[in-house]
mmCIF file of C-alpha atoms in Angstrom:
data_model
loop_
_atom_site.group_PDB
_atom_site.id
_atom_site.type_symbol
_atom_site.label_atom_id
_atom_site.label_comp_id
_atom_site.label_asym_id
_atom_site.label_seq_id
_atom_site.Cartn_x
_atom_site.Cartn_y
_atom_site.Cartn_z
ATOM 1 C CA MET A 1 -31.804 7.093 -3.811
ATOM 2 C CA PRO A 2 -31.275 6.935 -7.587
ATOM 3 C CA GLN A 3 -32.782 3.728 -8.969
ATOM 4 C CA SER A 4 -30.959 3.502 -12.293
ATOM 5 C CA ILE A 5 -27.293 4.411 -12.685
ATOM 6 C CA ALA A 6 -25.104 3.997 -15.760
ATOM 7 C CA PHE A 7 -21.310 4.186 -15.726
ATOM 8 C CA ARG A 8 -19.124 5.014 -18.745
ATOM 9 C CA VAL A 9 -15.668 3.834 -17.722
ATOM 10 C CA ASP A 10 -12.862 1.793 -19.258
ATOM 11 C CA SER A 11 -9.978 -0.372 -18.132
ATOM 12 C CA SER A 12 -7.050 -1.759 -20.112
ATOM 13 C CA HIS A 13 -3.335 -2.420 -19.989
ATOM 14 C CA VAL A 14 -2.823 1.286 -20.785
ATOM 15 C CA ILE A 15 -5.627 2.803 -18.688
ATOM 16 C CA GLY A 16 -5.185 0.471 -15.729
ATOM 17 C CA LEU A 17 -7.859 -0.617 -13.242
ATOM 18 C CA GLY A 18 -8.145 2.438 -10.979
ATOM 19 C CA HIS A 19 -11.000 4.180 -12.804
ATOM 20 C CA LEU A 20 -13.048 1.004 -12.970
ATOM 21 C CA MET A 21 -12.479 0.008 -9.357
ATOM 22 C CA ARG A 22 -13.581 3.341 -7.917
ATOM 23 C CA CYS A 23 -16.710 3.251 -10.109
ATOM 24 C CA LEU A 24 -17.386 -0.312 -8.999
ATOM 25 C CA THR A 25 -17.072 0.716 -5.365
ATOM 26 C CA LEU A 26 -19.548 3.549 -5.897
ATOM 27 C CA ALA A 27 -21.895 1.197 -7.771
ATOM 28 C CA ASN A 28 -21.861 -1.246 -4.873
ATOM 29 C CA ALA A 29 -22.684 1.566 -2.448
ATOM 30 C CA LEU A 30 -25.563 2.742 -4.650
ATOM 31 C CA ARG A 31 -26.861 -0.817 -4.924
ATOM 32 C CA GLU A 32 -27.079 -0.922 -1.134
ATOM 33 C CA GLY A 33 -29.637 1.872 -1.474
ATOM 34 C CA GLY A 34 -31.660 -0.022 -4.074
ATOM 35 C CA GLY A 35 -29.951 1.204 -7.238
ATOM 36 C CA ARG A 36 -29.392 -0.894 -10.355
ATOM 37 C CA CYS A 37 -26.167 -0.219 -12.226
ATOM 38 C CA LEU A 38 -25.070 -0.688 -15.828
ATOM 39 C CA PHE A 39 -21.434 -0.421 -16.882
ATOM 40 C CA VAL A 40 -20.727 0.655 -20.470
ATOM 41 C CA MET A 41 -17.152 -0.379 -21.292
ATOM 42 C CA ARG A 42 -15.116 -0.708 -24.456
ATOM 43 C CA ASN A 43 -13.490 -4.032 -25.241
ATOM 44 C CA HIS A 44 -9.916 -2.777 -24.880
ATOM 45 C CA GLU A 45 -7.068 -5.250 -24.543
ATOM 46 C CA GLY A 46 -6.750 -6.031 -20.852
ATOM 47 C CA ASN A 47 -10.250 -4.809 -19.940
ATOM 48 C CA ALA A 48 -11.704 -6.109 -16.685
ATOM 49 C CA ALA A 49 -15.412 -6.447 -17.490
ATOM 50 C CA ARG A 50 -15.225 -9.834 -15.765
ATOM 51 C CA ILE A 51 -14.769 -8.094 -12.409
ATOM 52 C CA VAL A 52 -17.936 -6.039 -12.898
ATOM 53 C CA LYS A 53 -19.904 -9.150 -13.841
ATOM 54 C CA ARG A 54 -18.482 -10.983 -10.831
ATOM 55 C CA GLU A 55 -19.845 -8.219 -8.633
ATOM 56 C CA GLY A 56 -23.318 -8.761 -10.125
ATOM 57 C CA HIS A 57 -23.717 -5.570 -12.175
ATOM 58 C CA ASP A 58 -24.928 -5.353 -15.771
ATOM 59 C CA VAL A 59 -22.278 -4.794 -18.435
ATOM 60 C CA ALA A 60 -22.581 -3.510 -22.011
ATOM 61 C CA VAL A 61 -19.356 -4.029 -23.972
ATOM 62 C CA LEU A 62 -18.606 -1.642 -26.840
ATOM 63 C CA PRO A 63 -16.621 -3.043 -29.775
ATOM 64 C CA ALA A 64 -12.845 -2.991 -29.709
ATOM 65 C CA GLU A 65 -10.967 0.008 -31.113
ATOM 66 C CA THR A 66 -12.462 1.179 -34.384
ATOM 67 C CA ALA A 67 -10.858 2.682 -37.488
ATOM 68 C CA ALA A 68 -12.481 6.002 -36.590
ATOM 69 C CA ALA A 69 -10.056 6.293 -33.683
ATOM 70 C CA ASP A 70 -7.225 6.738 -36.173
ATOM 71 C CA GLN A 71 -8.753 9.786 -37.831
ATOM 72 C CA ASP A 72 -7.283 13.216 -37.242
ATOM 73 C CA ILE A 73 -7.611 14.372 -33.630
ATOM 74 C CA ALA A 74 -8.386 18.053 -33.227
ATOM 75 C CA ASP A 75 -6.041 20.116 -31.089
ATOM 76 C CA ASP A 76 -8.787 20.992 -28.626
ATOM 77 C CA LEU A 77 -9.758 17.405 -27.771
ATOM 78 C CA PRO A 78 -8.711 15.948 -24.405
ATOM 79 C CA LYS A 79 -5.091 14.913 -24.162
ATOM 80 C CA HIS A 80 -6.219 11.334 -23.567
ATOM 81 C CA ALA A 81 -8.795 11.259 -26.394
ATOM 82 C CA ALA A 82 -7.172 8.175 -27.919
ATOM 83 C CA TRP A 83 -8.060 6.195 -24.782
ATOM 84 C CA LEU A 84 -11.669 6.077 -25.976
ATOM 85 C CA GLY A 85 -10.772 3.751 -28.845
ATOM 86 C CA ALA A 86 -13.199 5.636 -31.101
ATOM 87 C CA ARG A 87 -14.084 9.197 -32.055
ATOM 88 C CA TRP A 88 -15.838 10.896 -29.166
ATOM 89 C CA ASP A 89 -19.099 11.332 -31.103
ATOM 90 C CA GLU A 90 -19.104 7.695 -32.156
ATOM 91 C CA ASP A 91 -18.507 6.643 -28.558
ATOM 92 C CA ALA A 92 -21.382 8.868 -27.430
ATOM 93 C CA ARG A 93 -23.732 7.332 -30.017
ATOM 94 C CA GLN A 94 -22.721 3.828 -29.030
ATOM 95 C CA THR A 95 -23.317 4.654 -25.379
ATOM 96 C CA LEU A 96 -26.729 6.130 -26.186
ATOM 97 C CA PHE A 97 -27.649 2.912 -27.977
ATOM 98 C CA GLU A 98 -26.778 0.878 -24.883
ATOM 99 C CA LEU A 99 -28.886 3.209 -22.727
ATOM 100 C CA SER A 100 -31.892 3.122 -25.037
ATOM 101 C CA GLY A 101 -35.036 1.907 -23.335
ATOM 102 C CA ARG A 102 -33.660 2.759 -19.896
ATOM 103 C CA SER A 103 -34.673 5.608 -17.641
ATOM 104 C CA VAL A 104 -31.277 6.617 -16.252
ATOM 105 C CA ASP A 105 -31.287 8.753 -13.105
ATOM 106 C CA TRP A 106 -27.524 9.273 -13.115
ATOM 107 C CA LEU A 107 -24.862 8.794 -15.753
ATOM 108 C CA VAL A 108 -21.435 8.571 -14.106
ATOM 109 C CA VAL A 109 -18.490 9.299 -16.423
ATOM 110 C CA ASP A 110 -14.962 8.380 -15.335
ATOM 111 C CA HIS A 111 -12.786 8.725 -18.420
ATOM 112 C CA TYR A 112 -9.876 11.022 -19.292
ATOM 113 C CA GLY A 113 -10.880 10.838 -22.966
ATOM 114 C CA ILE A 114 -14.322 12.415 -22.426
ATOM 115 C CA ASP A 115 -15.192 16.110 -22.080
ATOM 116 C CA PHE A 116 -18.183 18.456 -22.335
ATOM 117 C CA ARG A 117 -18.948 17.612 -25.989
ATOM 118 C CA TRP A 118 -19.617 13.955 -25.274
ATOM 119 C CA GLN A 119 -21.576 14.889 -22.159
ATOM 120 C CA LYS A 120 -23.784 17.353 -24.081
ATOM 121 C CA MET A 121 -24.773 14.582 -26.491
ATOM 122 C CA LEU A 122 -25.992 12.474 -23.552
ATOM 123 C CA ARG A 123 -27.515 15.339 -21.539
ATOM 124 C CA ALA A 124 -31.097 15.108 -22.848
ATOM 125 C CA HIS A 125 -31.228 11.328 -22.442
ATOM 126 C CA VAL A 126 -30.347 10.990 -18.741
ATOM 127 C CA GLY A 127 -31.570 12.606 -15.553
ATOM 128 C CA ASN A 128 -28.222 13.849 -14.242
ATOM 129 C CA ILE A 129 -24.530 13.542 -15.071
ATOM 130 C CA MET A 130 -21.700 13.025 -12.624
ATOM 131 C CA VAL A 131 -18.041 13.214 -13.663
ATOM 132 C CA ILE A 132 -15.168 11.620 -11.763
ATOM 133 C CA ASP A 133 -11.887 13.330 -12.597
ATOM 134 C CA ASP A 134 -8.490 14.091 -11.110
ATOM 135 C CA LEU A 135 -6.818 16.091 -13.875
ATOM 136 C CA ALA A 136 -8.780 19.370 -13.944
ATOM 137 C CA ASP A 137 -7.582 19.829 -17.531
ATOM 138 C CA ARG A 138 -10.801 20.046 -19.599
ATOM 139 C CA ARG A 139 -14.381 21.356 -19.586
ATOM 140 C CA HIS A 140 -17.331 19.276 -18.399
ATOM 141 C CA ASP A 141 -21.101 19.500 -18.697
ATOM 142 C CA CYS A 142 -22.254 17.836 -15.492
ATOM 143 C CA ASP A 143 -24.345 18.270 -12.356
ATOM 144 C CA VAL A 144 -21.803 16.853 -9.905
ATOM 145 C CA LEU A 145 -18.030 16.508 -10.242
ATOM 146 C CA LEU A 146 -15.918 14.363 -7.916
ATOM 147 C CA ASP A 147 -12.162 14.795 -7.575
ATOM 148 C CA GLN A 148 -10.868 12.803 -4.614
ATOM 149 C CA THR A 149 -7.304 14.159 -4.856
ATOM 150 C CA TYR A 150 -5.841 15.369 -1.581
ATOM 151 C CA GLY A 151 -5.296 19.120 -1.871
ATOM 152 C CA ARG A 152 -7.838 19.620 -4.635
ATOM 153 C CA ASN A 153 -10.551 22.261 -4.100
ATOM 154 C CA ALA A 154 -13.710 23.337 -5.902
ATOM 155 C CA ALA A 155 -12.060 26.459 -7.301
ATOM 156 C CA ASP A 156 -9.838 24.257 -9.481
ATOM 157 C CA TYR A 157 -12.963 23.448 -11.517
ATOM 158 C CA GLY A 158 -14.517 26.922 -11.415
ATOM 159 C CA GLN A 159 -13.923 27.568 -15.126
ATOM 160 C CA LEU A 160 -14.375 23.943 -16.168
ATOM 161 C CA THR A 161 -17.904 23.181 -14.944
ATOM 162 C CA PRO A 162 -21.283 24.866 -15.532
ATOM 163 C CA GLN A 163 -22.940 27.145 -13.032
ATOM 164 C CA GLY A 164 -24.744 25.127 -10.402
ATOM 165 C CA CYS A 165 -22.464 22.112 -10.652
ATOM 166 C CA LYS A 166 -21.680 20.648 -7.228
ATOM 167 C CA VAL A 167 -17.956 19.941 -6.892
ATOM 168 C CA LEU A 168 -16.899 17.324 -4.349
ATOM 169 C CA ALA A 169 -13.180 17.953 -3.943
ATOM 170 C CA GLY A 170 -10.618 16.434 -1.629
ATOM 171 C CA SER A 171 -9.632 13.083 -0.175
ATOM 172 C CA GLN A 172 -12.532 13.083 2.307
ATOM 173 C CA TYR A 173 -14.565 11.993 -0.720
ATOM 174 C CA ALA A 174 -12.199 9.141 -1.639
ATOM 175 C CA VAL A 175 -14.407 6.277 -2.796
ATOM 176 C CA LEU A 176 -13.261 3.187 -0.886
ATOM 177 C CA ARG A 177 -14.852 -0.194 -0.362
ATOM 178 C CA PRO A 178 -16.568 -0.492 3.049
ATOM 179 C CA GLU A 179 -14.076 -3.036 4.380
ATOM 180 C CA PHE A 180 -11.424 -0.306 4.597
ATOM 181 C CA ALA A 181 -13.476 1.779 7.008
ATOM 182 C CA ALA A 182 -14.399 -1.408 8.875
ATOM 183 C CA LEU A 183 -10.721 -2.310 9.401
ATOM 184 C CA ARG A 184 -9.536 1.230 10.146
ATOM 185 C CA ALA A 185 -9.609 0.942 13.947
ATOM 186 C CA TYR A 186 -7.855 -2.447 13.903
ATOM 187 C CA SER A 187 -5.173 -1.230 11.503
ATOM 188 C CA LEU A 188 -4.438 1.978 13.380
ATOM 189 C CA ALA A 189 -4.294 0.153 16.722
ATOM 190 C CA ARG A 190 -1.675 -2.303 15.532
ATOM 191 C CA ARG A 191 0.622 0.559 14.478
ATOM 192 C CA ALA A 192 1.586 0.761 18.155
ATOM 193 C CA ASN A 193 3.661 -2.336 17.423
ATOM 194 C CA SER A 194 6.964 -0.986 16.120
ATOM 195 C CA LYS A 195 8.024 -4.144 14.282
ATOM 196 C CA LEU A 196 8.557 -4.160 10.529
ATOM 197 C CA GLU A 197 7.900 -7.750 9.567
ATOM 198 C CA ARG A 198 5.404 -7.654 6.713
ATOM 199 C CA ILE A 199 5.698 -5.668 3.471
ATOM 200 C CA LEU A 200 2.949 -5.215 0.873
ATOM 201 C CA ILE A 201 3.841 -4.340 -2.735
ATOM 202 C CA SER A 202 1.105 -3.090 -5.063
ATOM 203 C CA MET A 203 2.193 -1.201 -8.176
ATOM 204 C CA GLY A 204 -1.251 -1.132 -9.784
ATOM 205 C CA GLY A 205 -3.488 -3.843 -11.177
ATOM 206 C CA THR A 206 -1.696 -4.086 -14.531
ATOM 207 C CA ASP A 207 1.817 -2.696 -13.850
ATOM 208 C CA PRO A 208 2.566 -2.431 -17.605
ATOM 209 C CA ASP A 209 6.131 -1.234 -16.999
ATOM 210 C CA ASN A 210 6.935 -4.178 -14.721
ATOM 211 C CA VAL A 211 8.017 -1.951 -11.847
ATOM 212 C CA THR A 212 7.200 -4.733 -9.377
ATOM 213 C CA VAL A 213 10.223 -6.743 -10.528
ATOM 214 C CA ASP A 214 12.464 -3.703 -9.961
ATOM 215 C CA VAL A 215 11.009 -3.207 -6.482
ATOM 216 C CA LEU A 216 11.711 -6.824 -5.553
ATOM 217 C CA ALA A 217 15.264 -6.500 -6.880
ATOM 218 C CA ALA A 218 15.787 -3.407 -4.720
ATOM 219 C CA LEU A 219 14.360 -5.098 -1.642
ATOM 220 C CA LYS A 220 16.740 -7.992 -2.171
ATOM 221 C CA LEU A 221 19.557 -5.518 -1.413
ATOM 222 C CA SER A 222 17.794 -4.050 1.644
ATOM 223 C CA PRO A 223 18.511 -4.792 5.312
ATOM 224 C CA LEU A 224 15.126 -6.331 6.090
ATOM 225 C CA PRO A 225 14.732 -8.438 9.232
ATOM 226 C CA THR A 226 15.106 -12.178 8.729
ATOM 227 C CA SER A 227 11.553 -12.601 10.041
ATOM 228 C CA CYS A 228 10.117 -10.414 7.253
ATOM 229 C CA THR A 229 7.525 -11.654 4.759
ATOM 230 C CA ILE A 230 6.489 -9.978 1.514
ATOM 231 C CA ASP A 231 3.098 -9.938 -0.235
ATOM 232 C CA VAL A 232 2.895 -8.861 -3.888
ATOM 233 C CA VAL A 233 -0.516 -7.972 -5.363
ATOM 234 C CA LEU A 234 -1.271 -7.923 -9.100
ATOM 235 C CA GLY A 235 -4.250 -8.285 -11.385
ATOM 236 C CA SER A 236 -4.517 -11.340 -13.607
ATOM 237 C CA GLY A 237 -4.273 -9.013 -16.620
ATOM 238 C CA ALA A 238 -0.810 -7.789 -15.624
ATOM 239 C CA PRO A 239 1.670 -8.807 -18.351
ATOM 240 C CA CYS A 240 4.465 -9.239 -15.797
ATOM 241 C CA VAL A 241 2.845 -11.868 -13.528
ATOM 242 C CA ASP A 242 5.119 -14.725 -14.610
ATOM 243 C CA ALA A 243 8.265 -12.614 -14.326
ATOM 244 C CA VAL A 244 7.238 -11.454 -10.845
ATOM 245 C CA ARG A 245 6.628 -15.033 -9.716
ATOM 246 C CA GLN A 246 10.076 -16.031 -10.927
ATOM 247 C CA VAL A 247 11.798 -13.209 -9.019
ATOM 248 C CA ALA A 248 9.638 -13.822 -5.929
ATOM 249 C CA ALA A 249 10.811 -17.424 -5.787
ATOM 250 C CA GLU A 250 14.407 -16.217 -5.489
ATOM 251 C CA MET A 251 13.843 -13.705 -2.667
ATOM 252 C CA PRO A 252 15.663 -14.243 0.671
ATOM 253 C CA TRP A 253 12.347 -13.791 2.511
ATOM 254 C CA PRO A 254 9.059 -15.668 1.988
ATOM 255 C CA THR A 255 7.392 -13.788 -0.884
ATOM 256 C CA THR A 256 3.830 -14.527 -1.989
ATOM 257 C CA VAL A 257 2.413 -13.296 -5.312
ATOM 258 C CA ARG A 258 -1.347 -12.772 -4.985
ATOM 259 C CA VAL A 259 -3.455 -12.319 -8.127
ATOM 260 C CA ASP A 260 -6.959 -10.763 -8.222
ATOM 261 C CA VAL A 261 -7.169 -10.580 -4.440
ATOM 262 C CA ILE A 262 -10.498 -10.136 -2.692
ATOM 263 C CA ASP A 263 -9.004 -9.305 0.712
ATOM 264 C CA MET A 264 -6.898 -6.236 -0.101
ATOM 265 C CA ALA A 265 -8.098 -4.344 2.967
ATOM 266 C CA GLN A 266 -6.967 -7.132 5.282
ATOM 267 C CA LEU A 267 -3.611 -7.416 3.508
ATOM 268 C CA MET A 268 -3.068 -3.676 3.954
ATOM 269 C CA ALA A 269 -4.214 -3.666 7.560
ATOM 270 C CA ASP A 270 -1.750 -6.457 8.354
ATOM 271 C CA ALA A 271 1.155 -4.777 6.530
ATOM 272 C CA ASP A 272 3.859 -2.900 8.434
ATOM 273 C CA LEU A 273 5.042 -1.104 5.288
ATOM 274 C CA ALA A 274 3.448 -0.656 1.867
ATOM 275 C CA ILE A 275 5.257 0.060 -1.389
ATOM 276 C CA GLY A 276 2.974 1.155 -4.195
ATOM 277 C CA ALA A 277 1.934 3.529 -6.921
ATOM 278 C CA ALA A 278 0.572 6.967 -6.062
ATOM 279 C CA GLY A 279 -2.813 6.141 -7.566
ATOM 280 C CA ALA A 280 -6.220 5.342 -6.106
ATOM 281 C CA THR A 281 -4.769 2.844 -3.638
ATOM 282 C CA SER A 282 -3.076 5.784 -1.901
ATOM 283 C CA TRP A 283 -6.374 6.509 -0.164
ATOM 284 C CA GLU A 284 -6.783 2.895 0.916
ATOM 285 C CA ARG A 285 -3.356 2.994 2.539
ATOM 286 C CA CYS A 286 -4.147 6.337 4.167
ATOM 287 C CA CYS A 287 -7.461 5.128 5.573
ATOM 288 C CA LEU A 288 -5.625 2.259 7.285
ATOM 289 C CA GLY A 289 -2.633 4.356 8.296
ATOM 290 C CA VAL A 290 -0.090 2.133 6.532
ATOM 291 C CA PRO A 291 3.402 3.670 6.396
ATOM 292 C CA SER A 292 4.130 3.900 2.687
ATOM 293 C CA ILE A 293 6.753 4.416 0.020
ATOM 294 C CA ILE A 294 4.959 5.567 -3.109
ATOM 295 C CA PHE A 295 6.053 5.872 -6.732
ATOM 296 C CA VAL A 296 4.903 8.356 -9.358
ATOM 297 C CA LEU A 297 4.236 6.053 -12.308
ATOM 298 C CA ALA A 298 1.998 8.423 -14.303
ATOM 299 C CA GLU A 299 1.740 12.198 -14.577
ATOM 300 C CA ASN A 300 -1.750 12.253 -13.054
ATOM 301 C CA GLN A 301 -0.254 10.784 -9.850
ATOM 302 C CA ARG A 302 2.191 13.629 -9.317
ATOM 303 C CA MET A 303 -0.131 15.999 -7.444
ATOM 304 C CA VAL A 304 -1.168 13.219 -5.076
ATOM 305 C CA ALA A 305 2.439 12.286 -4.368
ATOM 306 C CA ASP A 306 3.678 15.871 -3.982
ATOM 307 C CA ASN A 307 0.909 16.831 -1.575
ATOM 308 C CA MET A 308 1.343 13.704 0.521
ATOM 309 C CA GLU A 309 5.095 14.195 0.682
ATOM 310 C CA GLU A 310 4.685 17.840 1.676
ATOM 311 C CA VAL A 311 2.635 16.980 4.774
ATOM 312 C CA GLY A 312 4.707 13.916 5.678
ATOM 313 C CA ALA A 313 2.073 11.304 4.800
ATOM 314 C CA ALA A 314 4.372 9.149 2.632
ATOM 315 C CA VAL A 315 7.900 8.769 1.326
ATOM 316 C CA VAL A 316 7.922 9.502 -2.411
ATOM 317 C CA LEU A 317 10.170 8.151 -5.139
ATOM 318 C CA SER A 318 9.397 9.916 -8.399
ATOM 319 C CA SER A 319 12.076 8.670 -10.761
ATOM 320 C CA ALA A 320 12.897 5.231 -12.097
ATOM 321 C CA ALA A 321 16.527 6.273 -12.438
ATOM 322 C CA GLY A 322 18.612 4.781 -9.644
ATOM 323 C CA LEU A 323 15.595 2.925 -8.287
ATOM 324 C CA LEU A 324 17.516 0.129 -6.610
ATOM 325 C CA GLY A 325 19.690 2.472 -4.597
ATOM 326 C CA LYS A 326 16.906 4.910 -3.705
ATOM 327 C CA LEU A 327 14.497 2.244 -2.530
ATOM 328 C CA ARG A 328 17.202 0.368 -0.649
ATOM 329 C CA ASP A 329 18.117 3.556 1.212
ATOM 330 C CA CYS A 330 14.470 4.385 2.013
ATOM 331 C CA VAL A 331 13.788 0.925 3.354
ATOM 332 C CA SER A 332 16.998 1.002 5.402
ATOM 333 C CA VAL A 333 15.901 4.261 7.062
ATOM 334 C CA LEU A 334 12.396 2.979 7.776
ATOM 335 C CA VAL A 335 13.662 -0.306 9.223
ATOM 336 C CA LYS A 336 15.733 1.645 11.742
ATOM 337 C CA SER A 337 13.149 4.387 12.448
ATOM 338 C CA PRO A 338 9.955 3.227 14.158
ATOM 339 C CA ASP A 339 9.224 6.866 15.023
ATOM 340 C CA LEU A 340 9.256 7.798 11.340
ATOM 341 C CA ARG A 341 6.933 4.913 10.523
ATOM 342 C CA SER A 342 4.582 6.040 13.291
ATOM 343 C CA SER A 343 4.611 9.606 11.996
ATOM 344 C CA LEU A 344 3.877 8.533 8.430
ATOM 345 C CA SER A 345 0.995 6.398 9.701
ATOM 346 C CA ALA A 346 -0.559 9.069 11.895
ATOM 347 C CA ILE A 347 -0.461 11.786 9.232
ATOM 348 C CA ALA A 348 -1.698 9.511 6.447
ATOM 349 C CA ALA A 349 -4.683 8.464 8.563
ATOM 350 C CA THR A 350 -5.875 12.073 8.795
ATOM 351 C CA LEU A 351 -6.326 12.361 5.022
ATOM 352 C CA THR A 352 -9.375 10.103 4.666
ATOM 353 C CA ASP A 353 -11.576 8.015 6.951
ATOM 354 C CA GLY A 354 -12.916 5.586 4.345
ATOM 355 C CA ASN A 355 -16.454 6.970 4.260
ATOM 356 C CA GLY A 356 -16.194 8.855 0.965
ATOM 357 C CA ALA A 357 -18.513 6.500 -0.938
ATOM 358 C CA MET A 358 -21.277 7.203 1.588
ATOM 359 C CA ARG A 359 -20.781 10.962 1.176
ATOM 360 C CA VAL A 360 -20.915 10.736 -2.620
ATOM 361 C CA SER A 361 -23.982 8.452 -2.559
ATOM 362 C CA ALA A 362 -25.771 10.878 -0.253
ATOM 363 C CA CYS A 363 -25.012 13.739 -2.640
ATOM 364 C CA LEU A 364 -26.444 11.859 -5.602
ATOM 365 C CA ALA A 365 -29.540 10.905 -3.614
ATOM 366 C CA SER A 366 -30.155 14.524 -2.601
ATOM 367 C CA ARG A 367 -30.085 15.710 -6.217
ATOM 368 C CA VAL A 368 -31.815 12.851 -8.009
ATOM 369 C CA ALA A 369 -35.231 14.491 -7.997
ATOM 370 C CA ARG A 370 -34.056 17.805 -9.436
#
């Protein structure tokens, strides 16, 4: 197994928590094999370095956004280049400084603002480079590329990666915490119960657009059973936490707002219906076979949502316009249709089994000595 792994990943109110959480899950899996992990993160507003430290990994924090980030951005830079908070070459130099004195077996890069230029600057200073991506919109210089999007295939990166790069494509490689695989059998077994009495809402760790409040407002108009309970999950960095708590207190059904949860897998496994964003948590819901209504809240979520909708693995709402009516109607149909809920569950469960982190770790271990 690789003994020293560095991650270049960010989180913020704009970027969200998804990139960081999948890297943290992979880091925990690599630590199980004896690896030591360092996270290099920029001090963006709303960053979650505290979560990495809580998990016991080393963290190097780059300074907050610099003046260099405001300089002219060339047309050929990544669309999300501004997310770096610095010019790409400055970010690369800062990262190199944090890696100095370390023998790094693998550098894992999960950042929409980074492409092959940044990676070339780091190439000679690390053993191997792995990229985690789900856009397939820019070139990379890496040894392994992971894209856990359902429906993605290696050919999508044929012109974007160097010869010899191993591409791990598809939701079978979805990097999930081990508790999801551990609860899979329990969760799938309880789907035989046709009741709809517990709803889980998770619109992302930060929910910068406050969609959670709109979802609660729509549910308030829905024909949910009187015995229903609602769980709302948010990160402590979400700007809408107070507003959500206020709306939750006025719901006709018991509604609990949970912040920085550590038992997300259990909450999902116990849910009869999930309402959430079509981001990384899609694979957690699929692993546990939770019938889901998912929202496209960012353009990079559209392929996930479209592919899941096409095979009948989720109900998709892709527009904020008319949200109250659309969600009310969807919930009404699902309340009355246990067969539809069962179908959504069964199909979703085929998309990933929760063992993706093990598959990715094994790949890195097999190539570490190259």
